[in-house]
CSV table of C-alpha atoms and ligand atoms in Angstrom, one decimal:
chain,number,residue,atom,x,y,z
A,1,UNK,CA,10.2,3.0,-25.6
A,2,UNK,CA,11.0,4.6,-22.2
A,3,UNK,CA,8.1,6.5,-20.6
A,4,UNK,CA,8.3,8.7,-17.5
A,5,UNK,CA,5.1,8.5,-15.6
A,6,UNK,CA,3.8,11.2,-13.2
A,7,UNK,CA,0.9,10.7,-10.7
A,8,UNK,CA,-0.4,13.4,-8.3
A,9,UNK,CA,-4.1,13.0,-8.4
A,10,UNK,CA,-4.6,12.7,-4.7
A,11,UNK,CA,-2.1,12.5,-1.9
A,12,UNK,CA,0.6,10.3,-3.4
A,13,UNK,CA,3.3,12.1,-5.3
A,14,UNK,CA,4.8,9.6,-7.6
A,15,UNK,CA,7.1,9.2,-10.7
A,16,UNK,CA,8.2,6.1,-12.5
A,17,UNK,CA,10.1,5.0,-15.5
A,18,UNK,CA,8.6,2.1,-17.4
A,19,UNK,CA,10.0,0.4,-20.6
A,20,UNK,CA,7.6,-0.7,-23.3
A,21,UNK,CA,4.5,-0.5,-21.1
A,22,UNK,CA,5.8,-3.4,-19.0
A,23,UNK,CA,9.2,-3.3,-17.4
A,24,UNK,CA,9.3,-1.1,-14.3
A,25,UNK,CA,12.7,0.5,-14.0
A,26,UNK,CA,11.7,2.7,-11.1
A,27,UNK,CA,8.5,3.5,-9.2
A,28,UNK,CA,9.1,6.2,-6.7
A,29,UNK,CA,6.0,6.9,-4.4
A,30,UNK,CA,6.2,9.7,-1.9
A,31,UNK,CA,3.1,9.4,0.3
A,32,UNK,CA,1.6,12.2,2.3
A,33,UNK,CA,-0.2,10.0,4.8
A,34,UNK,CA,1.6,11.3,7.8
A,35,UNK,CA,0.8,14.9,6.7
A,36,UNK,CA,-3.0,14.3,6.5
A,37,UNK,CA,-3.2,11.9,9.5
A,38,UNK,CA,-4.0,14.7,12.0
A,39,UNK,CA,-7.1,15.5,9.9
A,40,UNK,CA,-8.2,11.9,9.4
A,41,UNK,CA,-8.5,12.5,5.7
A,42,UNK,CA,-6.9,14.2,2.7
A,43,UNK,CA,-7.0,18.0,2.9
A,44,UNK,CA,-6.9,19.1,-0.8
A,45,UNK,CA,-5.2,22.4,-0.3
A,46,UNK,CA,-2.4,20.8,1.8
A,47,UNK,CA,-2.1,17.9,-0.8
A,48,UNK,CA,-1.5,20.3,-3.7
A,49,UNK,CA,0.9,22.5,-1.8
A,50,UNK,CA,2.9,19.4,-0.8
A,51,UNK,CA,3.0,18.2,-4.4
A,52,UNK,CA,4.5,21.5,-5.5
A,53,UNK,CA,7.3,21.0,-2.9
A,54,UNK,CA,7.9,17.4,-3.7
A,55,UNK,CA,7.3,16.9,-7.4
A,56,UNK,CA,10.8,18.0,-8.7
A,57,UNK,CA,12.6,15.7,-6.2
A,58,UNK,CA,10.2,12.8,-6.8
A,59,UNK,CA,10.8,12.9,-10.6
A,60,UNK,CA,14.6,13.3,-10.2
A,61,UNK,CA,14.7,10.3,-7.8
A,62,UNK,CA,12.7,8.2,-10.2
A,63,UNK,CA,15.0,9.0,-13.1
A,64,UNK,CA,18.1,8.4,-10.9
A,65,UNK,CA,16.8,5.1,-9.7
A,66,UNK,CA,16.0,3.9,-13.2
A,67,UNK,CA,19.5,4.8,-14.4
A,68,UNK,CA,17.9,6.7,-17.4
A,69,UNK,CA,18.7,10.3,-18.1
A,70,UNK,CA,15.9,12.7,-19.1
A,71,UNK,CA,17.4,12.9,-22.6
A,72,UNK,CA,16.7,9.2,-23.1
A,73,UNK,CA,13.1,9.4,-22.1
A,74,UNK,CA,10.8,9.0,-25.2
A,75,UNK,CA,7.6,10.2,-23.7
A,76,UNK,CA,5.9,11.5,-20.5
A,77,UNK,CA,2.6,10.2,-19.2
A,78,UNK,CA,0.8,12.2,-16.6
A,79,UNK,CA,-2.5,11.7,-14.8
A,80,UNK,CA,-4.8,14.6,-15.7
A,81,UNK,CA,-8.2,13.2,-14.7
A,82,UNK,CA,-10.1,12.5,-12.4
A,83,UNK,CA,-8.9,13.5,-9.0
A,84,UNK,CA,-8.3,16.6,-6.8
A,85,UNK,CA,-8.0,19.5,-9.2
A,86,UNK,CA,-5.2,21.3,-7.4
A,87,UNK,CA,-3.2,18.1,-7.0
A,88,UNK,CA,-3.7,17.1,-10.6
A,89,UNK,CA,-2.6,20.5,-11.8
A,90,UNK,CA,0.8,20.2,-10.1
A,91,UNK,CA,1.7,17.0,-11.9
A,92,UNK,CA,0.2,18.1,-15.2
A,93,UNK,CA,2.0,21.5,-15.1
A,94,UNK,CA,5.3,19.8,-14.2
A,95,UNK,CA,4.9,17.4,-17.1
A,96,UNK,CA,4.1,20.2,-19.5
A,97,UNK,CA,7.2,22.1,-18.3
A,98,UNK,CA,9.4,19.0,-18.8
A,99,UNK,CA,7.9,18.3,-22.2
A,100,UNK,CA,8.5,21.8,-23.4
A,101,UNK,CA,12.0,22.2,-22.0
A,102,UNK,CA,13.3,18.7,-23.0
A,103,UNK,CA,11.3,18.5,-26.2
A,104,UNK,CA,9.6,15.2,-25.2
A,105,UNK,CA,6.0,14.5,-26.1
A,106,UNK,CA,3.5,14.0,-23.3
A,107,UNK,CA,0.1,12.5,-22.9
A,108,UNK,CA,-2.6,13.1,-20.3
A,109,UNK,CA,-3.8,9.9,-18.7
A,110,UNK,CA,-7.1,8.8,-17.0
A,111,UNK,CA,-6.5,7.7,-13.5
A,112,UNK,CA,-9.3,5.0,-13.6
A,113,UNK,CA,-7.8,3.5,-16.8
A,114,UNK,CA,-4.4,3.6,-15.2
A,115,UNK,CA,-5.6,1.6,-12.1
A,116,UNK,CA,-7.2,-0.9,-14.6
A,117,UNK,CA,-3.8,-1.2,-16.3
A,118,UNK,CA,-1.8,-1.8,-13.1
A,119,UNK,CA,-2.1,-5.6,-13.2
A,120,UNK,CA,-0.9,-5.7,-16.8
A,121,UNK,CA,2.5,-4.6,-15.6
A,122,UNK,CA,2.9,-7.9,-13.8
A,123,UNK,CA,0.8,-10.3,-15.9
A,124,UNK,CA,-0.1,-10.9,-19.5
A,125,UNK,CA,-3.8,-10.4,-19.5
A,126,UNK,CA,-6.0,-10.9,-22.5
A,127,UNK,CA,-9.0,-8.6,-23.2
A,128,UNK,CA,-11.9,-8.5,-22.5
A,129,UNK,CA,-12.1,-8.8,-18.7
A,130,UNK,CA,-14.3,-7.6,-15.9
A,131,UNK,CA,-12.5,-4.7,-14.2
A,132,UNK,CA,-13.1,-4.0,-10.6
A,133,UNK,CA,-11.8,-0.5,-9.6
A,134,UNK,CA,-12.2,0.1,-5.9
A,135,UNK,CA,-10.4,3.0,-4.3
A,136,UNK,CA,-11.0,6.0,-2.0
A,137,UNK,CA,-12.7,7.9,-4.9
A,138,UNK,CA,-14.1,5.2,-7.2
A,139,UNK,CA,-16.1,2.0,-7.1
A,140,UNK,CA,-16.6,0.7,-10.7
A,141,UNK,CA,-17.5,-2.7,-12.0
A,142,UNK,CA,-16.8,-2.6,-15.7
A,143,UNK,CA,-16.2,-4.5,-18.9
A,144,UNK,CA,-12.7,-3.7,-20.1
A,145,UNK,CA,-12.3,-4.3,-23.8
A,146,UNK,CA,-8.9,-2.7,-24.4
A,147,UNK,CA,-6.5,-0.4,-22.5
A,148,UNK,CA,-8.6,2.6,-23.3
A,149,UNK,CA,-12.1,1.2,-23.6
A,150,UNK,CA,-14.2,0.4,-20.5
A,151,UNK,CA,-17.9,0.1,-20.2
A,152,UNK,CA,-19.3,0.8,-16.7
A,153,UNK,CA,-21.7,-2.0,-15.6
A,154,UNK,CA,-22.1,-0.9,-12.0
A,155,UNK,CA,-20.9,1.9,-9.8
A,156,UNK,CA,-21.7,3.4,-6.4
A,157,UNK,CA,-24.7,5.7,-6.2
A,158,UNK,CA,-23.1,7.5,-3.3
A,159,UNK,CA,-19.9,6.9,-1.3
A,160,UNK,CA,-16.9,5.1,-2.8
A,161,UNK,CA,-15.9,1.8,-1.1
A,162,UNK,CA,-12.6,3.0,0.3
A,163,UNK,CA,-14.3,6.2,1.5
A,164,UNK,CA,-16.7,4.0,3.5
A,165,UNK,CA,-13.7,2.3,5.1
A,166,UNK,CA,-12.1,5.6,5.9
A,167,UNK,CA,-15.3,7.1,7.3
A,168,UNK,CA,-16.1,4.2,9.6
A,169,UNK,CA,-12.5,4.2,10.8
A,170,UNK,CA,-12.6,7.9,11.4
A,171,UNK,CA,-15.9,7.7,13.4
A,172,UNK,CA,-14.6,5.0,15.7
A,173,UNK,CA,-11.1,6.6,16.0
A,174,UNK,CA,-9.4,3.5,14.5
A,175,UNK,CA,-6.8,5.7,12.7
A,176,UNK,CA,-6.0,6.9,9.2
A,177,UNK,CA,-6.1,5.7,6.5
A,178,UNK,CA,-9.0,3.5,7.5
A,179,UNK,CA,-8.8,0.7,4.9
A,180,UNK,CA,-5.6,-1.0,5.9
A,181,UNK,CA,-6.4,-0.5,9.7
A,182,UNK,CA,-9.9,-2.1,9.4
A,183,UNK,CA,-8.4,-4.9,7.3
A,184,UNK,CA,-5.9,-5.7,10.0
A,185,UNK,CA,-8.4,-5.3,12.9
A,186,UNK,CA,-10.9,-7.5,11.1
A,187,UNK,CA,-8.5,-10.4,11.1
A,188,UNK,CA,-9.0,-10.6,14.9
A,189,UNK,CA,-12.8,-10.2,14.7
A,190,UNK,CA,-15.8,-12.3,13.7
A,191,UNK,CA,-17.9,-11.1,10.8
A,192,UNK,CA,-21.0,-12.9,12.2
A,193,UNK,CA,-21.2,-10.4,15.0
A,194,UNK,CA,-23.3,-8.0,13.0
A,195,UNK,CA,-25.6,-8.5,10.0
A,196,UNK,CA,-25.4,-5.3,8.1
A,197,UNK,CA,-27.8,-4.6,5.3
A,198,UNK,CA,-27.1,-4.9,1.6
A,199,UNK,CA,-29.0,-2.2,-0.4
A,200,UNK,CA,-31.6,-3.6,-2.8
A,201,UNK,CA,-30.6,-2.0,-6.0
A,202,UNK,CA,-31.1,-4.9,-8.3
A,203,UNK,CA,-33.4,-3.5,-10.9
A,204,UNK,CA,-33.0,-2.2,-14.4
A,205,UNK,CA,-29.9,-0.1,-15.2
A,206,UNK,CA,-28.9,-0.1,-11.5
A,207,UNK,CA,-28.8,-3.9,-11.2
A,208,UNK,CA,-25.0,-4.0,-10.7
A,209,UNK,CA,-24.8,-0.8,-8.6
A,210,UNK,CA,-23.7,-0.5,-5.0
A,211,UNK,CA,-24.5,2.0,-2.2
A,212,UNK,CA,-22.3,2.6,0.8
A,213,UNK,CA,-24.1,5.4,2.6
A,214,UNK,CA,-26.7,3.0,4.1
A,215,UNK,CA,-24.0,0.6,5.3
A,216,UNK,CA,-22.0,3.5,6.7
A,217,UNK,CA,-25.1,4.8,8.6
A,218,UNK,CA,-25.8,1.3,9.9
A,219,UNK,CA,-22.3,0.8,11.2
A,220,UNK,CA,-22.0,4.3,12.7
A,221,UNK,CA,-25.5,5.0,14.0
A,222,UNK,CA,-27.5,1.8,14.2
A,223,UNK,CA,-25.0,-0.7,15.5
A,224,UNK,CA,-27.4,-2.3,18.0
A,225,UNK,CA,-30.1,-2.9,15.4
A,226,UNK,CA,-27.8,-5.2,13.4
A,227,UNK,CA,-26.1,-6.9,16.4
A,228,UNK,CA,-26.3,-10.7,16.7
A,229,UNK,CA,-26.8,-12.3,20.2
A,230,UNK,CA,-23.8,-14.0,21.6
A,231,UNK,CA,-21.1,-11.9,19.9
A,232,UNK,CA,-19.2,-9.0,21.6
A,233,UNK,CA,-19.7,-5.5,20.2
A,234,UNK,CA,-15.9,-5.2,20.0
A,235,UNK,CA,-14.0,-2.9,17.6
A,236,UNK,CA,-12.6,-6.1,15.9
A,237,UNK,CA,-16.1,-7.5,15.4
A,238,UNK,CA,-17.4,-4.2,14.0
A,239,UNK,CA,-14.4,-4.2,11.6
A,240,UNK,CA,-14.9,-7.8,10.5
A,241,UNK,CA,-18.7,-7.4,10.0
A,242,UNK,CA,-18.4,-4.1,8.2
A,243,UNK,CA,-15.6,-5.3,5.9
A,244,UNK,CA,-17.5,-8.5,5.0
A,245,UNK,CA,-20.6,-6.5,4.2
A,246,UNK,CA,-18.7,-3.8,2.2
A,247,UNK,CA,-16.8,-6.4,0.1
A,248,UNK,CA,-19.6,-8.9,-0.3
A,249,UNK,CA,-21.8,-6.1,-1.7
A,250,UNK,CA,-19.2,-5.7,-4.4
A,251,UNK,CA,-18.4,-9.3,-5.2
A,252,UNK,CA,-22.1,-10.2,-5.3
A,253,UNK,CA,-22.5,-7.7,-8.2
A,254,UNK,CA,-19.3,-8.8,-9.8
A,255,UNK,CA,-20.3,-12.5,-9.9
A,256,UNK,CA,-23.6,-11.4,-11.4
A,257,UNK,CA,-21.8,-9.4,-14.2
A,258,UNK,CA,-19.6,-12.5,-14.8
A,259,UNK,CA,-22.7,-14.8,-15.0
A,260,UNK,CA,-24.6,-12.4,-17.3
A,261,UNK,CA,-21.7,-11.7,-19.7
A,262,UNK,CA,-20.0,-15.1,-19.6
A,263,UNK,CA,-16.7,-13.4,-18.9
A,264,UNK,CA,-14.8,-15.1,-16.2
A,265,UNK,CA,-11.5,-13.1,-16.3
A,266,UNK,CA,-11.4,-10.5,-13.5
A,267,UNK,CA,-8.8,-7.8,-12.9
A,268,UNK,CA,-8.8,-5.7,-9.8
A,269,UNK,CA,-7.2,-2.3,-9.1
A,270,UNK,CA,-7.2,0.6,-6.7
A,271,UNK,CA,-6.4,0.9,-3.0
A,272,UNK,CA,-9.2,-1.4,-1.8
A,273,UNK,CA,-7.9,-4.1,-4.1
A,274,UNK,CA,-5.2,-4.5,-1.4
A,275,UNK,CA,-7.9,-5.7,1.0
A,276,UNK,CA,-7.0,-9.2,2.2
A,277,UNK,CA,-10.7,-10.3,2.6
A,278,UNK,CA,-11.4,-9.3,-1.0
A,279,UNK,CA,-8.3,-11.0,-2.4
A,280,UNK,CA,-8.9,-14.2,-0.5
A,281,UNK,CA,-12.6,-14.3,-1.5
A,282,UNK,CA,-12.0,-13.7,-5.3
A,283,UNK,CA,-8.9,-15.9,-5.5
A,284,UNK,CA,-10.9,-18.8,-3.9
A,285,UNK,CA,-13.3,-18.8,-6.9
A,286,UNK,CA,-12.2,-21.6,-9.2
A,287,UNK,CA,-14.6,-20.6,-11.9
A,288,UNK,CA,-12.9,-17.2,-12.2
A,289,UNK,CA,-9.4,-16.2,-13.5
A,290,UNK,CA,-8.5,-13.4,-11.1
A,291,UNK,CA,-5.6,-11.0,-11.3
A,292,UNK,CA,-4.6,-8.6,-8.5
A,293,UNK,CA,-1.7,-6.2,-8.8
A,294,UNK,CA,0.9,-6.5,-6.1
A,295,UNK,CA,0.2,-4.2,-3.1
A,296,UNK,CA,2.4,-1.3,-4.2
A,297,UNK,CA,0.6,-1.2,-7.6
A,298,UNK,CA,-2.9,-1.3,-6.1
A,299,UNK,CA,-2.7,2.1,-4.5
A,300,UNK,CA,-1.8,5.3,-6.4
A,301,UNK,CA,1.5,5.0,-8.3
A,302,UNK,CA,3.1,6.4,-11.4
A,303,UNK,CA,4.2,3.0,-12.9
A,304,UNK,CA,0.6,2.3,-13.9
A,305,UNK,CA,0.4,5.7,-15.5
A,306,UNK,CA,3.7,5.2,-17.5
A,307,UNK,CA,2.6,1.7,-18.4
A,308,UNK,CA,-0.7,2.8,-19.9
A,309,UNK,CA,0.9,6.0,-21.4
A,310,UNK,CA,3.2,3.8,-23.5
A,311,UNK,CA,0.2,2.6,-25.5
A,312,UNK,CA,-1.0,6.1,-26.4
A,313,UNK,CA,2.4,7.4,-27.1
A,314,UNK,CA,3.3,4.4,-29.3
A,315,UNK,CA,0.1,5.1,-31.3
A,316,UNK,CA,1.3,8.7,-31.7
A,317,UNK,CA,-1.4,10.2,-29.4
A,318,UNK,CA,0.2,13.2,-27.8
A,319,UNK,CA,-1.5,15.9,-25.7
A,320,UNK,CA,-1.0,19.6,-26.4
A,321,UNK,CA,0.1,22.3,-23.9
A,322,UNK,CA,-3.6,23.5,-23.8
A,323,UNK,CA,-4.5,20.2,-22.0
A,324,UNK,CA,-6.4,20.8,-18.8
A,325,UNK,CA,-7.0,18.7,-15.7
A,326,UNK,CA,-10.5,17.4,-14.8
A,327,UNK,CA,-11.7,16.6,-11.4
A,328,UNK,CA,-14.7,14.4,-12.0
A,329,UNK,CA,-15.9,11.2,-13.7
A,330,UNK,CA,-19.3,12.1,-15.1
A,331,UNK,CA,-22.0,10.7,-12.8
A,332,UNK,CA,-23.6,7.5,-14.0
A,333,UNK,CA,-21.8,7.5,-17.3
A,334,UNK,CA,-22.5,4.0,-18.6
A,335,UNK,CA,-20.0,4.1,-21.3
A,336,UNK,CA,-16.6,5.1,-20.2
A,337,UNK,CA,-14.6,7.0,-21.3
B,401,KG4,O1,-6.2,4.0,-5.1
B,401,KG4,P1,-5.9,4.8,-3.8
B,401,KG4,O2,-4.5,4.8,-3.3
B,401,KG4,O3,-6.4,6.3,-4.0
B,401,KG4,C1,-7.5,6.7,-4.6
B,401,KG4,O4,-7.4,6.8,-5.9
B,401,KG4,O5,-8.5,6.8,-3.9
B,401,KG4,O6,-6.9,4.2,-2.7
B,401,KG4,C2,-6.9,4.6,-1.4
B,401,KG4,C3,-8.1,4.0,-0.7
B,401,KG4,C4,-8.3,4.5,0.7
B,401,KG4,O7,-9.7,4.7,0.9
B,401,KG4,C5,-7.9,3.4,1.6
B,401,KG4,O8,-8.5,3.3,2.9
B,401,KG4,C6,-8.2,2.2,0.8
B,401,KG4,O9,-7.8,2.6,-0.5
B,401,KG4,N1,-7.4,1.0,1.2
B,401,KG4,C7,-7.9,-0.1,1.7
B,401,KG4,C8,-6.8,-1.0,2.0
B,401,KG4,N2,-5.7,-0.4,1.7
B,401,KG4,C9,-6.0,0.9,1.2
B,401,KG4,N3,-9.2,-0.5,1.9
B,401,KG4,C10,-9.5,-1.7,2.3
B,401,KG4,N4,-8.5,-2.6,2.7
B,401,KG4,C11,-7.2,-2.3,2.5
B,401,KG4,N5,-6.2,-3.2,2.9
B,402,ZN,ZN1,-6.3,5.8,-7.3
């Protein structure tokens, strides 16, 4: 089955053709990074307008690169939740138009589940596993039981992990997007220079939750308070210490979930899964079986959407033209979806 995937939930405009939920025939990703760079962050109105200008070309290029004509596409999978509402609507509307005009069924896809599926494009992974979704908008430690069933074990009670990277980078003028730049600068720094705090949310239903607003405040406003004698207060050391604190906060909870559930298979996804410190740390754990998607499949892309969409379409689950886009994941939803 050939599925055309469309992803426009944030600032990446992407289309892909994937065969049988596995074989990537094309994965065209047009990034708006240079457009949003002057603002040090994604401007929603600009993102959606840019998607409207790009979507047609991005889809056509993905089809051309795959060598598959629209008439041979069996189904369309499009991200319709969660994300920036204007951006989501562009992809969804385009998919509906194509579906109607070419008489191809389409299905609306959850962006979180798509990130969780990304590694399945490259590896054969058995369920259940512990899913770690870390991006600019989401920070979720979950139990993944199938392609459409995840149970949230822990999440952020405030900022997302990637958002914290972006905000720290913005404050210090390191550049945009912050995650990759901090990752690179941290390689030249020493994480022992600052001992940033780990929030103490380890009770009851919040025992696997994280919080990034305290860390962000510590790094931005209370640097001296957490500085260790004998280390320079250099940008590289700030990056290394912040990155270690941000990632250790996550992995500490993840190890706890693994110990408490007895599940040792871990699958990561989302932009922050590209982080070299996180990858090295998790891959060094011999007691865990860890899967990371390749870099291009960590950040937003349509191949993961097409790959996941295949399973719904194969099961005959189609969306109607009355399908809408949704911007939010319900707060603190412990069963997801
Ligand atoms: O998944 P994604 O492309 O978009 C969302 O769904 O949010 O993730 C983008 C996020 C940004 O916050 C970016 O700074 C972060 O992923 N990111 C990284 C790295 N590469 C991207 N964070 C840490 N280290 C990286 N190497
Ligand atoms: Zn994403």
